[in-house]
CSV table of C-alpha atoms in Angstrom, one decimal:
chain,number,residue,atom,x,y,z
A,992,MET,CA,-13.6,-6.2,14.8
A,993,LYS,CA,-10.8,-3.8,13.9
A,994,THR,CA,-10.4,-1.9,10.6
A,995,LEU,CA,-7.4,-1.2,8.4
A,996,TYR,CA,-7.3,1.5,5.6
A,997,LEU,CA,-4.4,0.7,3.5
A,998,THR,CA,-3.7,3.3,0.9
A,999,ARG,CA,-1.2,4.0,-1.7
A,1000,HIS,CA,1.0,7.1,-1.8
A,1001,GLY,CA,0.4,10.1,-4.0
A,1002,GLU,CA,1.8,10.6,-7.6
A,1003,THR,CA,5.5,11.2,-7.6
A,1004,MET,CA,8.2,12.5,-9.8
A,1005,PHE,CA,9.2,9.0,-10.9
A,1006,ASN,CA,5.5,8.1,-11.5
A,1007,ARG,CA,5.4,10.9,-13.9
A,1008,GLN,CA,8.6,9.9,-15.6
A,1009,HIS,CA,7.6,6.4,-15.9
A,1010,ARG,CA,10.4,5.1,-13.7
A,1011,ILE,CA,10.4,1.9,-11.7
A,1012,GLN,CA,10.3,2.8,-8.0
A,1013,GLY,CA,10.7,0.4,-5.3
A,1014,TRP,CA,13.3,1.0,-2.5
A,1015,CYS,CA,14.5,4.2,-4.3
A,1016,ASP,CA,12.4,7.3,-3.6
A,1017,SER,CA,11.4,10.4,-5.5
A,1018,PRO,CA,9.2,13.4,-4.1
A,1019,LEU,CA,5.5,13.9,-4.4
A,1020,THR,CA,4.4,16.1,-7.2
A,1021,LYS,CA,1.9,19.0,-6.6
A,1022,ARG,CA,-0.7,16.6,-8.1
A,1023,GLY,CA,0.4,13.8,-5.6
A,1024,CYS,CA,0.1,16.3,-2.8
A,1025,ASP,CA,-3.4,17.3,-3.9
A,1026,GLN,CA,-4.3,13.8,-4.1
A,1027,ALA,CA,-3.4,13.0,-0.6
A,1028,ARG,CA,-5.5,16.0,0.5
A,1029,GLU,CA,-8.4,14.9,-1.6
A,1030,MET,CA,-8.4,11.4,-0.1
A,1031,GLY,CA,-8.2,13.0,3.4
A,1032,ALA,CA,-11.4,15.0,2.5
A,1033,ILE,CA,-13.2,11.9,1.3
A,1034,LEU,CA,-12.4,10.0,4.5
A,1035,HIS,CA,-13.4,13.1,6.6
A,1036,GLU,CA,-16.9,13.1,4.8
A,1037,ARG,CA,-17.1,9.5,5.6
A,1038,GLY,CA,-16.5,10.2,9.2
A,1039,VAL,CA,-13.5,8.0,9.5
A,1040,ASN,CA,-11.7,8.5,12.8
A,1041,PHE,CA,-8.3,6.9,13.1
A,1042,ASP,CA,-6.6,5.9,16.3
A,1043,THR,CA,-3.2,4.8,14.7
A,1044,ALA,CA,-1.1,5.7,11.6
A,1045,VAL,CA,1.8,3.9,10.0
A,1046,CYS,CA,3.6,4.0,6.7
A,1047,SER,CA,6.6,2.6,5.0
A,1048,THR,CA,10.1,4.2,5.4
A,1049,ALA,CA,9.9,6.0,2.0
A,1050,GLU,CA,9.5,9.8,2.1
A,1051,ARG,CA,6.7,9.7,-0.5
A,1052,ALA,CA,4.7,7.4,2.0
A,1053,SER,CA,5.3,9.7,5.0
A,1054,ASP,CA,4.5,12.8,3.1
A,1055,THR,CA,1.3,11.4,1.8
A,1056,LEU,CA,0.4,10.3,5.4
A,1057,GLU,CA,1.1,13.7,6.8
A,1058,LEU,CA,-0.9,15.6,4.1
A,1059,LEU,CA,-3.9,13.1,4.5
A,1060,LEU,CA,-3.9,13.5,8.2
A,1061,GLY,CA,-3.6,17.2,7.8
A,1062,ALA,CA,-6.7,17.2,5.7
A,1063,LEU,CA,-8.4,15.2,8.3
A,1064,ASP,CA,-7.3,17.6,11.1
A,1065,MET,CA,-6.0,14.5,12.8
A,1066,PRO,CA,-2.4,15.3,14.1
A,1067,LEU,CA,-1.4,11.6,14.9
A,1068,ALA,CA,2.1,10.5,15.7
A,1069,TYR,CA,2.9,7.8,13.3
A,1070,GLU,CA,5.5,4.9,12.8
A,1071,ARG,CA,7.5,4.1,9.9
A,1072,LEU,CA,7.7,0.4,9.2
A,1073,LYS,CA,10.2,-1.2,7.0
A,1074,GLY,CA,7.8,-4.2,6.3
A,1075,LEU,CA,5.4,-1.9,4.3
A,1076,ARG,CA,8.2,-0.9,1.8
A,1077,GLU,CA,7.6,-1.4,-1.8
A,1078,MET,CA,8.9,-4.4,-3.7
A,1079,PHE,CA,12.7,-4.1,-4.3
A,1080,TYR,CA,13.4,-4.3,-8.0
A,1081,GLY,CA,17.2,-4.8,-7.8
A,1082,ASP,CA,19.2,-3.5,-10.7
A,1083,LEU,CA,15.9,-2.2,-12.4
A,1084,GLU,CA,15.4,0.5,-9.6
A,1085,ALA,CA,14.9,3.9,-11.2
A,1086,GLN,CA,15.0,2.4,-14.8
A,1087,GLN,CA,12.3,3.1,-17.4
A,1088,ASP,CA,9.1,1.3,-16.5
A,1089,PHE,CA,8.9,-0.6,-19.9
A,1090,LEU,CA,11.3,-2.9,-18.3
A,1091,ALA,CA,9.0,-3.9,-15.5
A,1092,GLU,CA,6.9,-7.1,-15.6
A,1093,ASN,CA,3.1,-6.3,-15.3
A,1094,ASP,CA,1.8,-9.9,-15.3
A,1095,PRO,CA,1.0,-10.7,-11.5
A,1096,GLU,CA,1.9,-14.3,-12.0
A,1097,ALA,CA,5.3,-13.6,-13.9
A,1098,CYS,CA,6.0,-11.1,-11.1
A,1099,ARG,CA,6.5,-13.7,-8.6
A,1100,THR,CA,10.0,-14.4,-9.7
A,1101,TYR,CA,10.7,-11.9,-12.5
A,1102,TYR,CA,12.8,-9.5,-10.3
A,1103,LEU,CA,15.0,-12.1,-8.8
A,1104,GLN,CA,17.2,-12.3,-11.8
A,1105,PHE,CA,17.9,-8.5,-11.2
A,1106,GLY,CA,18.8,-9.0,-7.5
A,1107,GLY,CA,15.3,-8.0,-6.5
A,1108,GLU,CA,12.5,-9.6,-4.4
A,1109,SER,CA,9.9,-12.2,-5.3
A,1110,SER,CA,6.4,-11.0,-4.9
A,1111,ASP,CA,5.7,-13.8,-2.5
A,1112,THR,CA,8.3,-12.4,-0.2
A,1113,VAL,CA,6.6,-9.1,-0.4
A,1114,ARG,CA,3.3,-10.6,0.3
A,1115,ASP,CA,4.5,-12.4,3.3
A,1116,ARG,CA,6.3,-9.3,4.9
A,1117,MET,CA,3.2,-7.3,4.4
A,1118,VAL,CA,0.9,-9.8,6.0
A,1119,ALA,CA,3.3,-10.2,9.0
A,1120,THR,CA,3.9,-6.3,9.4
A,1121,LEU,CA,0.1,-5.4,9.2
A,1122,THR,CA,-1.0,-8.3,11.3
A,1123,ASP,CA,1.4,-7.3,14.1
A,1124,THR,CA,0.1,-3.7,13.8
A,1125,MET,CA,-3.6,-4.7,14.1
A,1126,ARG,CA,-2.8,-7.0,17.0
A,1127,ALA,CA,-1.4,-4.1,19.1
A,1128,PRO,CA,-3.8,-2.8,21.9
A,1129,GLY,CA,-5.6,0.4,21.0
A,1130,HIS,CA,-5.1,-0.3,17.3
A,1131,ASP,CA,-8.8,-0.4,16.3
A,1132,CYS,CA,-8.9,2.0,13.2
A,1133,VAL,CA,-5.6,2.1,11.5
A,1134,LEU,CA,-4.3,4.1,8.6
A,1135,ALA,CA,-1.4,2.6,6.7
A,1136,VAL,CA,0.2,4.3,3.6
A,1137,GLY,CA,2.2,1.9,1.4
A,1138,HIS,CA,2.8,1.3,-2.2
A,1139,GLY,CA,1.1,0.1,-5.3
A,1140,GLY,CA,3.1,-3.1,-5.7
A,1141,ALA,CA,3.3,-4.0,-2.0
A,1142,ASN,CA,-0.3,-3.2,-1.2
A,1143,PHE,CA,-1.5,-5.3,-4.3
A,1144,ASN,CA,0.5,-8.2,-2.8
A,1145,PHE,CA,-1.1,-7.9,0.4
A,1146,LEU,CA,-4.4,-7.7,-1.4
A,1147,ARG,CA,-3.9,-11.1,-3.2
A,1148,ALA,CA,-3.0,-12.6,0.1
A,1149,VAL,CA,-6.6,-11.8,1.3
A,1150,THR,CA,-8.7,-12.4,-2.0
A,1151,ASP,CA,-8.6,-12.4,-5.8
A,1152,PRO,CA,-7.0,-9.2,-6.6
A,1153,MET,CA,-7.8,-9.0,-10.3
A,1154,PRO,CA,-11.2,-7.4,-10.2
A,1155,ILE,CA,-9.9,-4.7,-8.0
A,1156,LEU,CA,-6.7,-4.2,-10.1
A,1157,ASN,CA,-8.8,-4.0,-13.3
A,1158,ALA,CA,-11.2,-1.5,-11.8
A,1159,GLY,CA,-8.3,0.8,-11.2
A,1160,TRP,CA,-5.1,1.0,-9.0
A,1161,GLY,CA,-4.2,4.6,-9.2
A,1162,ASN,CA,-2.4,6.6,-6.6
A,1163,LEU,CA,-4.4,6.8,-3.2
A,1164,THR,CA,-6.5,3.7,-4.1
A,1165,THR,CA,-7.5,2.8,-0.5
A,1166,CYS,CA,-8.5,-0.8,0.4
A,1167,VAL,CA,-10.6,-1.2,3.6
A,1168,TYR,CA,-10.1,-4.4,5.6
A,1169,THR,CA,-11.6,-5.8,8.7
A,1170,PHE,CA,-9.4,-7.7,11.1
A,1171,ASP,CA,-10.7,-10.4,13.5
A,1172,GLU,CA,-8.4,-10.7,16.4
A,1173,THR,CA,-9.9,-14.2,17.2
A,1174,GLN,CA,-8.3,-15.4,14.1
A,1175,ALA,CA,-5.0,-13.3,14.2
A,1176,ASP,CA,-2.8,-16.6,14.3
A,1177,GLU,CA,-4.2,-17.9,11.0
A,1178,LEU,CA,-2.7,-17.0,7.7
A,1179,PRO,CA,-4.8,-15.6,4.8
A,1180,ASP,CA,-5.3,-18.1,2.1
A,1181,GLY,CA,-6.1,-15.7,-0.8
A,1182,GLN,CA,-9.8,-16.8,-1.0
A,1183,GLY,CA,-11.2,-15.1,2.1
A,1184,ALA,CA,-10.2,-17.4,5.1
A,1185,GLY,CA,-8.3,-16.0,7.9
A,1186,PRO,CA,-8.5,-12.7,9.9
A,1187,TRP,CA,-8.7,-10.4,7.0
A,1188,ASN,CA,-11.6,-9.4,5.0
A,1189,LEU,CA,-11.7,-6.8,2.2
A,1190,VAL,CA,-14.9,-4.6,2.7
A,1191,ASP,CA,-14.5,-1.7,0.5
A,1192,VAL,CA,-12.2,0.0,-2.2
A,1193,ILE,CA,-12.1,3.8,-2.2
A,1194,ARG,CA,-10.7,5.6,-5.3
A,1195,LEU,CA,-10.2,9.2,-6.2
A,1196,PRO,CA,-12.7,10.6,-8.7
A,1197,ASN,CA,-11.2,10.7,-12.2
């Protein structure tokens, strides 16, 4: 059984400014950098030892990954994967976040009218990308740094996401999944069937 730690990047300038942040990017704040190091310290305490690291192509994700690995004293080479990018919000990119749709069901199609992605498209590319990553030889304990929306859509592919969302979905929220290679050709059904199983959620202390 393989293990995936899928985490959200640290706080960014756009997070602080309450702007919609999808394929556009903004730098980590000092707090965001500290959050990445703090999660690294938590995983170090737990004795986690990664053999593989990946992240989305956004700088906020790769910076988070580097800081987290630094706190673990684990200088792994890593790969940036387009499939782990945040949802694309089209014309709403970098706009104030009161324009965003927060209801998960409405989100499935809301951003299409602005030239963005559907959440089902995001879900499917996240599943495909992470499945390919976990199937690779030697990828037994993988750290992946992604984004709040994209990571949420992967979560809903595996199980009911609402209890986890309602308990807190802040920066560096880390979902821990097991991956069963013997079921790798099966698609998750959102109810626990398939190769993926959510086994833990790690959050930063308030």
